[in-house]
């Protein structure tokens, strides 16, 4: 009996802006740089979701891939793709959490975790904001 | 004397929305789909600018790379990176041109062309909206 | 009025075998090498289809992307993805054409061309058999 | 004395089919979808093999790269490249294990592990079936 | 309070040669192969530096990205980019350490570690010598 | 009878330096920047060689791939891989041509052209010095 990790990567296109409304324009600019630009900008995010489990003795699969894809579609694509994170995702509304790649990794972990079947463990969520910048979260406190 | 083409690729992160204000919400949705979402979304664009010329006999260069990069910085990065195309680029304001990848290729061509040194010809502008979708423009009518 | 080229890339996973039944096993092995192995092998093909036209004055699009994707789905994905080219595509049956990347480029051109709307011209089909080997066809005789 | 991990990536092109002969055609179709198609299909697999050890004080190498490449050639390329996994690899014959990406990761681990020199530890085998789907195995039960 | 890992990737272009002056030419050739060629050769290295910490409650950032980039610029780009490792980096002078990808990972770790702010932990340095060969170091002895 | 283009991509790792011995150190630095550093630096070059012809009626191949690969091995890999271009390639010796990516594209064209079989036309040589910079040459004067 082997424990294998399986990773599925999905992409989504979203806009965001870094802005704390309780801060002055100067402080927003100083801390967030061009990410503070008023109308926001955008990225092609790639999100890699890793689960772990024992491959089923008949199918040699850790998890049914169709079921995995439906969770990712519902929790990532349907909610984040072609969206403006600050306007369309309540947790990232101005005054709440700033939609950094770190915050997105934790956010997506929390959305995926409740939907995995018994015996399948969520191992890691990795979110690339661009090819040269990414965050990983594995549930650690 | 050989004519060689030289291509430099730059990336920019921008938000955009497809929306014609003179159309109904229904028609915008029907024609533009998720690209019509109210608050816009974003992409990591990659733009490949190709010039052609005869390599200089002493430097073997078609064009000084530092000068090439300064044109791309000024006409692409400084104007489009970390911007919302509809709000920050007058040509793509709502009611004007829709910021498709086709329109961006022509727009960038028109911005780059006047800034090339004598003897260097602009050959092509290619813009990737995502890895699997891109437009090319070579000045053809 | 500008003429812009627009390219959409789709992938498909297929098996194939190089084998001419009228040749001896030795000659098949000599000409086709490991591609002649009896049970076939497989690739992840990437196919880039390029069309050209004048962006529509209202939408700035060369062609409706949804319509483009439906043609690619019907003529490429539905017919070639998760298939064995020799067994599942009549034109590549043993004794007919060998399913090389060159033959695939011409084959896909011939499948796509009849389905483009008026005013949109098929420019090129590029097929990657692997990242370091690809063929391009532009309708030239 | 530092412990460093070294990873070598190799690719192989193979065909496979998901099919359990003791199941009905309907059940095979229901569980395996298009992967159950009768004649199989194919992929370009990428396999990343990671070893760990202490770099040699004279060569600064964890393992001689030529020796590493010979193991990968013998155990991966020679056995899996340009092959049909169900027909050419006994462990994946119909009725035995289904050649999923999870099963391939464990299979390759078991082939590589006996061939590493003393002082070099096999750390992980990662197999990509396509760019957006991969499995990792590190010997865990 | 979540612990998140953040990775930034930077590239540098450098030349190197594998050569131990206390060895004969024959032994250098036998052990190092083409890497022993007299005048050296070069690579485009990619270096991924991973840090870990708790995202700041106001900025949702593990570390200020500008500060992170300044450390990478100073310790990696300014010292290694457009350099010949054996000639320009004292630790890799002939007779000292051979500039393998394993040695580079440890070297970069040791350069980065002293410059991280309090509360941010260096997790891993991964160095790609080419796309298919890379080393990782996490400080382990 | 269709004319199809076939492209094969090969990589090579090489060092180079931009330096004109008849210029002052100041002028070399001013024109060539960090590329003028005394000991040189390196790149992973990717070279795409495109040929065109009519696929053979029996094999559906423009050119035998083994023969194509032997030409690329002999004219590119054997001469340029793991080499220092200024020291190991006479045409790029100091005082002769500066080994820019433009010069390399022309150089490789001239090496490949005489070795193609009858009926196969050399179409283009594209050389990437890095992912974001490349030159193309098609024999044009």
PDB file of N, CA and C in Angstrom, chain C residues 25-27 29 35 49-50 52 56 81 88 90 106 118-119 127 129 134 137 139:
ATOM      1  N   UNK C  25       8.960  -6.392 -42.348  1.00  0.00           N
ATOM      2  CA  UNK C  25       9.217  -5.909 -40.987  1.00  0.00           C
ATOM      3  C   UNK C  25      10.569  -5.212 -40.931  1.00  0.00           C
ATOM      4  N   UNK C  26      11.533  -5.751 -41.665  1.00  0.00           N
ATOM      5  CA  UNK C  26      12.886  -5.183 -41.626  1.00  0.00           C
ATOM      6  C   UNK C  26      12.885  -3.772 -42.199  1.00  0.00           C
ATOM      7  N   UNK C  27      12.191  -3.619 -43.335  1.00  0.00           N
ATOM      8  CA  UNK C  27      12.199  -2.292 -43.942  1.00  0.00           C
ATOM      9  C   UNK C  27      11.427  -1.290 -43.064  1.00  0.00           C
ATOM     10  N   UNK C  29      11.237  -1.336 -39.875  1.00  0.00           N
ATOM     11  CA  UNK C  29      12.142  -1.038 -38.750  1.00  0.00           C
ATOM     12  C   UNK C  29      13.257  -0.090 -39.195  1.00  0.00           C
ATOM     13  N   UNK C  35       9.409   4.035 -34.039  1.00  0.00           N
ATOM     14  CA  UNK C  35       8.023   4.382 -34.393  1.00  0.00           C
ATOM     15  C   UNK C  35       7.302   3.204 -35.032  1.00  0.00           C
ATOM     16  N   UNK C  49      -3.844  26.832 -34.752  1.00  0.00           N
ATOM     17  CA  UNK C  49      -4.574  27.174 -35.977  1.00  0.00           C
ATOM     18  C   UNK C  49      -4.631  28.691 -36.091  1.00  0.00           C
ATOM     19  N   UNK C  50      -4.125  29.209 -37.210  1.00  0.00           N
ATOM     20  CA  UNK C  50      -4.048  30.654 -37.415  1.00  0.00           C
ATOM     21  C   UNK C  50      -5.008  31.072 -38.521  1.00  0.00           C
ATOM     22  N   UNK C  52      -6.817  34.722 -40.459  1.00  0.00           N
ATOM     23  CA  UNK C  52      -6.542  36.140 -40.682  1.00  0.00           C
ATOM     24  C   UNK C  52      -7.800  36.834 -41.179  1.00  0.00           C
ATOM     25  N   UNK C  56     -13.557  43.226 -36.581  1.00  0.00           N
ATOM     26  CA  UNK C  56     -14.876  43.836 -36.735  1.00  0.00           C
ATOM     27  C   UNK C  56     -14.890  45.209 -36.049  1.00  0.00           C
ATOM     28  N   UNK C  81      -8.605  13.466 -30.145  1.00  0.00           N
ATOM     29  CA  UNK C  81      -8.171  13.368 -28.754  1.00  0.00           C
ATOM     30  C   UNK C  81      -8.564  12.025 -28.141  1.00  0.00           C
ATOM     31  N   UNK C  88      -8.482   4.823 -35.474  1.00  0.00           N
ATOM     32  CA  UNK C  88      -9.702   5.618 -35.299  1.00  0.00           C
ATOM     33  C   UNK C  88      -9.898   6.705 -36.339  1.00  0.00           C
ATOM     34  N   UNK C  90      -9.859   7.184 -40.374  1.00  0.00           N
ATOM     35  CA  UNK C  90      -9.776   6.387 -41.621  1.00  0.00           C
ATOM     36  C   UNK C  90      -8.612   6.783 -42.525  1.00  0.00           C
ATOM     37  N   UNK C 106      -1.385  18.783 -42.684  1.00  0.00           N
ATOM     38  CA  UNK C 106      -2.195  18.895 -43.899  1.00  0.00           C
ATOM     39  C   UNK C 106      -3.622  18.404 -43.632  1.00  0.00           C
ATOM     40  N   UNK C 118     -17.216  33.551 -43.771  1.00  0.00           N
ATOM     41  CA  UNK C 118     -16.800  34.415 -44.871  1.00  0.00           C
ATOM     42  C   UNK C 118     -15.962  35.566 -44.337  1.00  0.00           C
ATOM     43  N   UNK C 119     -14.921  35.909 -45.052  1.00  0.00           N
ATOM     44  CA  UNK C 119     -14.083  37.036 -44.641  1.00  0.00           C
ATOM     45  C   UNK C 119     -12.950  36.621 -43.718  1.00  0.00           C
ATOM     46  N   UNK C 127       1.493  21.894 -36.121  1.00  0.00           N
ATOM     47  CA  UNK C 127       1.276  20.766 -35.209  1.00  0.00           C
ATOM     48  C   UNK C 127       2.607  20.391 -34.568  1.00  0.00           C
ATOM     49  N   UNK C 129       4.483  17.628 -32.464  1.00  0.00           N
ATOM     50  CA  UNK C 129       4.397  16.237 -31.999  1.00  0.00           C
ATOM     51  C   UNK C 129       5.031  16.131 -30.619  1.00  0.00           C
ATOM     52  N   UNK C 134       8.018  20.076 -34.900  1.00  0.00           N
ATOM     53  CA  UNK C 134       6.699  20.498 -35.360  1.00  0.00           C
ATOM     54  C   UNK C 134       6.676  20.727 -36.858  1.00  0.00           C
ATOM     55  N   UNK C 137       1.764  23.974 -42.131  1.00  0.00           N
ATOM     56  CA  UNK C 137       1.209  23.911 -43.479  1.00  0.00           C
ATOM     57  C   UNK C 137       0.348  25.146 -43.688  1.00  0.00           C
ATOM     58  N   UNK C 139      -1.272  25.649 -46.878  1.00  0.00           N
ATOM     59  CA  UNK C 139      -2.075  25.457 -48.082  1.00  0.00           C
ATOM     60  C   UNK C 139      -1.253  25.458 -49.364  1.00  0.00           C
TER      61      UNK C 139
END
